[in-house]
mmCIF file of C-alpha atoms in Angstrom:
data_model
loop_
_atom_site.group_PDB
_atom_site.id
_atom_site.type_symbol
_atom_site.label_atom_id
_atom_site.label_comp_id
_atom_site.label_asym_id
_atom_site.label_seq_id
_atom_site.Cartn_x
_atom_site.Cartn_y
_atom_site.Cartn_z
ATOM 1 C CA ALA A 1 0.000 0.000 0.000
ATOM 2 C CA ASP A 2 2.927 2.336 0.650
ATOM 3 C CA CYS A 3 4.054 1.962 -2.958
ATOM 4 C CA ALA A 4 0.551 2.777 -4.205
ATOM 5 C CA ARG A 5 0.362 5.888 -2.038
ATOM 6 C CA VAL A 6 3.714 7.063 -3.422
ATOM 7 C CA ILE A 7 2.358 6.588 -6.953
ATOM 8 C CA GLU A 8 -0.755 8.588 -6.063
ATOM 9 C CA ARG A 9 1.394 11.478 -4.876
ATOM 10 C CA ARG A 10 3.717 11.204 -7.875
ATOM 11 C CA PHE A 11 0.853 11.284 -10.383
ATOM 12 C CA ALA A 12 -1.270 13.864 -8.580
ATOM 13 C CA GLY A 13 -2.944 16.022 -11.210
ATOM 14 C CA HIS A 14 -2.909 13.268 -13.865
ATOM 15 C CA LEU A 15 -3.837 10.235 -11.821
ATOM 16 C CA HIS A 16 -5.559 8.600 -14.792
ATOM 17 C CA ASP A 17 -2.127 7.745 -16.173
ATOM 18 C CA ALA A 18 -1.560 5.476 -13.178
ATOM 19 C CA TYR A 19 -4.930 3.747 -12.698
ATOM 20 C CA GLY A 20 -3.601 0.372 -13.820
ATOM 21 C CA MET A 21 -0.483 0.590 -11.658
ATOM 22 C CA LEU A 22 -2.496 1.658 -8.642
ATOM 23 C CA ALA A 23 -4.954 -1.205 -9.108
ATOM 24 C CA TYR A 24 -2.046 -3.655 -9.279
ATOM 25 C CA HIS A 25 -0.234 -2.356 -6.199
ATOM 26 C CA TYR A 26 -3.346 -2.015 -4.056
ATOM 27 C CA LEU A 27 -4.326 -5.569 -4.993
ATOM 28 C CA ARG A 28 -0.864 -6.867 -4.059
ATOM 29 C CA ALA A 29 -1.154 -5.028 -0.756
ATOM 30 C CA ASP A 30 -4.549 -6.701 -0.174
ATOM 31 C CA SER A 31 -6.213 -3.289 0.000
ATOM 32 C CA LEU A 32 -9.204 -4.608 -1.895
ATOM 33 C CA GLU A 33 -11.567 -1.635 -1.812
ATOM 34 C CA LYS A 34 -8.885 0.651 -3.256
ATOM 35 C CA ALA A 35 -7.929 -2.073 -5.735
ATOM 36 C CA GLU A 36 -11.542 -2.295 -6.886
ATOM 37 C CA GLU A 37 -11.808 1.495 -7.165
ATOM 38 C CA PHE A 38 -8.776 1.849 -9.411
ATOM 39 C CA THR A 39 -9.459 -1.321 -11.393
ATOM 40 C CA LEU A 40 -12.892 0.058 -12.254
ATOM 41 C CA LYS A 41 -11.416 3.447 -13.168
ATOM 42 C CA ALA A 42 -8.810 1.730 -15.374
ATOM 43 C CA GLY A 43 -11.615 -0.144 -17.135
ATOM 44 C CA GLU A 44 -13.652 3.012 -17.680
ATOM 45 C CA LEU A 45 -10.608 4.770 -19.110
ATOM 46 C CA ALA A 46 -9.872 1.848 -21.426
ATOM 47 C CA ALA A 47 -13.498 1.818 -22.592
ATOM 48 C CA ARG A 48 -13.387 5.547 -23.386
ATOM 49 C CA THR A 49 -10.271 5.016 -25.507
ATOM 50 C CA ALA A 50 -11.823 2.049 -27.370
ATOM 51 C CA ALA A 51 -9.426 -0.472 -25.800
ATOM 52 C CA SER A 52 -12.293 -2.920 -25.402
ATOM 53 C CA HIS A 53 -10.325 -6.072 -24.565
ATOM 54 C CA GLU A 54 -8.388 -4.216 -21.886
ATOM 55 C CA ALA A 55 -11.604 -2.700 -20.556
ATOM 56 C CA LEU A 56 -13.190 -6.145 -20.350
ATOM 57 C CA ARG A 57 -10.251 -7.501 -18.365
ATOM 58 C CA TYR A 58 -10.390 -4.627 -15.890
ATOM 59 C CA PHE A 59 -14.184 -4.762 -15.501
ATOM 60 C CA ARG A 60 -14.148 -8.492 -14.835
ATOM 61 C CA GLU A 61 -11.389 -8.062 -12.267
ATOM 62 C CA ALA A 62 -13.256 -5.177 -10.615
ATOM 63 C CA TYR A 63 -16.370 -7.347 -10.289
ATOM 64 C CA ARG A 64 -14.338 -10.246 -8.912
ATOM 65 C CA ILE A 65 -12.796 -7.983 -6.258
ATOM 66 C CA TYR A 66 -16.209 -6.503 -5.443
ATOM 67 C CA GLN A 67 -17.600 -9.983 -4.850
ATOM 68 C CA VAL A 68 -14.638 -10.911 -2.649
ATOM 69 C CA VAL A 69 -15.144 -7.776 -0.546
ATOM 70 C CA HIS A 70 -18.940 -7.825 -0.301
ATOM 71 C CA GLY A 71 -20.020 -11.400 -0.969
ATOM 72 C CA THR A 72 -23.800 -11.564 -1.326
ATOM 73 C CA ALA A 73 -24.300 -8.420 0.762
ATOM 74 C CA GLY A 74 -23.238 -5.913 -1.874
ATOM 75 C CA ASP A 75 -25.317 -3.156 -3.431
ATOM 76 C CA ASP A 76 -27.503 -4.255 -6.361
ATOM 77 C CA GLU A 77 -27.040 -0.890 -8.074
ATOM 78 C CA LYS A 78 -23.253 -1.301 -8.038
ATOM 79 C CA ARG A 79 -23.557 -4.890 -9.268
ATOM 80 C CA ALA A 80 -25.860 -3.751 -12.076
ATOM 81 C CA MET A 81 -23.333 -1.119 -13.145
ATOM 82 C CA LEU A 82 -20.517 -3.698 -13.158
ATOM 83 C CA GLU A 83 -22.611 -6.194 -15.154
ATOM 84 C CA LYS A 84 -23.504 -3.431 -17.615
ATOM 85 C CA ASN A 85 -19.840 -2.497 -18.049
ATOM 86 C CA ILE A 86 -18.859 -6.122 -18.674
ATOM 87 C CA ALA A 87 -21.737 -6.547 -21.131
ATOM 88 C CA GLN A 88 -20.787 -3.435 -23.088
ATOM 89 C CA ALA A 89 -17.129 -4.474 -23.252
ATOM 90 C CA LEU A 90 -18.147 -7.937 -24.488
ATOM 91 C CA PHE A 91 -20.397 -6.301 -27.095
ATOM 92 C CA ASN A 92 -17.523 -4.110 -28.257
ATOM 93 C CA THR A 93 -15.210 -7.119 -28.590
ATOM 94 C CA GLY A 94 -17.775 -9.004 -30.684
ATOM 95 C CA SER A 95 -18.826 -11.526 -28.011
ATOM 96 C CA LEU A 96 -22.483 -10.788 -28.647
ATOM 97 C CA SER A 97 -24.206 -13.836 -27.150
ATOM 98 C CA GLU A 98 -22.172 -13.582 -23.962
ATOM 99 C CA SER A 99 -22.887 -9.863 -23.752
ATOM 100 C CA VAL A 100 -26.643 -10.586 -23.759
ATOM 101 C CA GLU A 101 -26.223 -12.740 -20.643
ATOM 102 C CA HIS A 102 -24.616 -9.838 -18.789
ATOM 103 C CA PHE A 103 -27.121 -7.286 -20.124
ATOM 104 C CA ASP A 104 -29.858 -9.576 -18.758
ATOM 105 C CA ALA A 105 -28.072 -9.821 -15.410
ATOM 106 C CA ALA A 106 -27.857 -6.039 -15.192
ATOM 107 C CA LEU A 107 -31.553 -5.626 -15.996
ATOM 108 C CA ALA A 108 -32.484 -8.173 -13.334
ATOM 109 C CA LEU A 109 -30.448 -6.266 -10.756
ATOM 110 C CA TYR A 110 -32.308 -3.100 -11.753
ATOM 111 C CA GLY A 111 -35.568 -4.930 -11.008
ATOM 112 C CA GLN A 112 -36.687 -5.604 -14.582
ATOM 113 C CA TRP A 113 -38.779 -8.691 -15.343
ATOM 114 C CA LEU A 114 -36.873 -11.272 -17.387
ATOM 115 C CA PRO A 115 -39.028 -14.138 -18.711
ATOM 116 C CA LYS A 116 -37.542 -17.539 -17.864
ATOM 117 C CA SER A 117 -39.674 -19.713 -20.123
ATOM 118 C CA ARG A 118 -40.841 -19.498 -23.709
ATOM 119 C CA ALA A 119 -44.437 -19.073 -22.546
ATOM 120 C CA ALA A 120 -43.406 -16.177 -20.323
ATOM 121 C CA LEU A 121 -41.397 -14.686 -23.197
ATOM 122 C CA TRP A 122 -44.466 -14.696 -25.439
ATOM 123 C CA LEU A 123 -46.633 -13.343 -22.623
ATOM 124 C CA LYS A 124 -44.298 -10.406 -22.103
ATOM 125 C CA PHE A 125 -44.149 -9.772 -25.846
ATOM 126 C CA GLY A 126 -47.952 -9.783 -25.979
ATOM 127 C CA LEU A 127 -48.154 -7.252 -23.162
ATOM 128 C CA ASP A 128 -45.467 -5.056 -24.726
ATOM 129 C CA ILE A 129 -46.879 -5.046 -28.260
ATOM 130 C CA THR A 130 -50.435 -4.455 -26.959
ATOM 131 C CA GLY A 131 -49.310 -1.554 -24.801
ATOM 132 C CA LEU A 132 -47.323 -0.097 -27.668
ATOM 133 C CA LEU A 133 -50.149 -0.339 -30.209
ATOM 134 C CA VAL A 134 -52.797 0.963 -27.820
ATOM 135 C CA ARG A 135 -50.691 4.036 -27.178
ATOM 136 C CA LEU A 136 -49.979 4.545 -30.884
ATOM 137 C CA TYR A 137 -53.492 4.018 -32.236
ATOM 138 C CA ALA A 138 -55.591 5.328 -29.363
ATOM 139 C CA GLY A 139 -54.245 8.835 -29.847
ATOM 140 C CA LYS A 140 -52.079 8.783 -26.739
ATOM 141 C CA HIS A 141 -49.051 10.383 -28.347
ATOM 142 C CA ARG A 142 -48.032 12.611 -25.479
ATOM 143 C CA ALA A 143 -44.468 11.950 -24.364
ATOM 144 C CA GLY A 144 -43.957 10.222 -21.040
ATOM 145 C CA THR A 145 -42.789 12.114 -17.999
ATOM 146 C CA ARG A 146 -41.326 9.426 -15.747
ATOM 147 C CA ASP A 147 -37.842 10.291 -14.544
ATOM 148 C CA ARG A 148 -36.409 7.644 -12.209
ATOM 149 C CA PRO A 149 -32.703 7.462 -11.316
ATOM 150 C CA HIS A 150 -31.903 4.354 -13.390
ATOM 151 C CA ASP A 151 -34.161 4.901 -16.404
ATOM 152 C CA GLN A 152 -31.364 6.035 -18.718
ATOM 153 C CA ALA A 153 -29.106 3.139 -17.706
ATOM 154 C CA ILE A 154 -31.946 0.641 -18.226
ATOM 155 C CA LEU A 155 -32.828 2.109 -21.615
ATOM 156 C CA GLU A 156 -29.194 1.965 -22.717
ATOM 157 C CA ILE A 157 -29.050 -1.695 -21.708
ATOM 158 C CA LEU A 158 -32.294 -2.492 -23.536
ATOM 159 C CA TYR A 159 -30.998 -0.787 -26.664
ATOM 160 C CA ASN A 160 -27.596 -2.471 -26.698
ATOM 161 C CA ARG A 161 -29.020 -5.877 -25.786
ATOM 162 C CA ALA A 162 -31.270 -5.686 -28.826
ATOM 163 C CA ARG A 163 -28.305 -4.673 -30.998
ATOM 164 C CA ALA A 164 -26.412 -7.733 -29.761
ATOM 165 C CA GLU A 165 -29.399 -9.976 -30.528
ATOM 166 C CA ASN A 166 -29.915 -8.685 -34.069
ATOM 167 C CA PRO A 167 -27.367 -11.068 -35.670
ATOM 168 C CA THR A 168 -27.502 -13.783 -32.999
ATOM 169 C CA ASP A 169 -31.180 -14.248 -32.054
ATOM 170 C CA PRO A 170 -33.565 -12.510 -34.492
ATOM 171 C CA GLU A 171 -36.717 -13.506 -32.632
ATOM 172 C CA ARG A 172 -35.536 -12.075 -29.332
ATOM 173 C CA TYR A 173 -34.280 -9.039 -31.231
ATOM 174 C CA VAL A 174 -37.835 -8.261 -32.294
ATOM 175 C CA PHE A 175 -39.298 -8.991 -28.860
ATOM 176 C CA ASP A 176 -36.714 -6.936 -26.986
ATOM 177 C CA THR A 177 -36.827 -4.020 -29.414
ATOM 178 C CA ILE A 178 -40.580 -3.819 -28.846
ATOM 179 C CA ALA A 179 -39.925 -3.956 -25.088
ATOM 180 C CA ALA A 180 -37.412 -1.127 -25.394
ATOM 181 C CA SER A 181 -39.847 0.952 -27.436
ATOM 182 C CA ARG A 182 -42.567 0.490 -24.840
ATOM 183 C CA TYR A 183 -40.103 1.558 -22.155
ATOM 184 C CA VAL A 184 -39.319 4.707 -24.150
ATOM 185 C CA GLN A 185 -43.019 5.603 -24.193
ATOM 186 C CA ARG A 186 -42.979 6.058 -20.422
ATOM 187 C CA LEU A 187 -40.063 8.481 -20.473
ATOM 188 C CA ASP A 188 -39.306 11.966 -21.699
ATOM 189 C CA PRO A 189 -37.609 11.204 -25.069
ATOM 190 C CA TYR A 190 -35.650 14.442 -24.914
ATOM 191 C CA LYS A 191 -33.795 13.051 -21.893
ATOM 192 C CA CYS A 192 -33.083 9.625 -23.434
ATOM 193 C CA ASN A 193 -30.032 9.244 -25.639
ATOM 194 C CA GLU A 194 -31.310 6.111 -27.397
ATOM 195 C CA ALA A 195 -34.970 7.133 -27.823
ATOM 196 C CA CYS A 196 -34.643 8.156 -31.476
ATOM 197 C CA GLU A 197 -32.804 4.980 -32.525
ATOM 198 C CA ILE A 198 -35.216 2.697 -30.695
ATOM 199 C CA THR A 199 -38.291 4.452 -32.116
ATOM 200 C CA ALA A 200 -36.897 4.380 -35.669
ATOM 201 C CA THR A 201 -36.043 0.675 -35.408
ATOM 202 C CA THR A 202 -39.492 -0.166 -34.071
ATOM 203 C CA GLY A 203 -41.132 1.896 -36.804
ATOM 204 C CA ALA A 204 -39.362 -0.239 -39.402
ATOM 205 C CA PHE A 205 -41.250 -3.300 -38.107
ATOM 206 C CA PHE A 206 -44.552 -1.686 -39.129
ATOM 207 C CA THR A 207 -43.613 -0.414 -42.606
#
């Protein structure tokens, strides 16, 4: 830990250049919470610079450390964020099917219903498509107003999960795109980065 603290002082003002080193030294010193902090920051930096394989390695290590520290008593919001980061890194490296598993895990941690059987999958699709069409054709075109803390994160996951399913599972791609579009309806589209793309994709199903 002494070595890590020296590095922090040495790189004060541009600490991002030392995230990886700090993660390594704090892990060697068994200072796990600091190791997790800097491993996650190293992953986020790698993701921003399109170093997807490196980001994936850091995110997986950050989640492993988090589980060692917290076991089953950790915060679901933090777990959801870590699952989302892993999923996005897998998506960016081309591991699409595996990314869907982690997108699903993140959604579950955010409290979203994930059908476990084919019957439940069709039931959810029926509810989503009915809700979508009722809103479209019953004249209820007013934008939603819901603004919950995790709505943007959930919408981003829904959008990218569907993108991953497009070449790997076309049926689920349709189902989950409809689900994402219904989710958009509840929100203010001007506050949702993916609202336009999701709406345009859904519109293509009906043309």
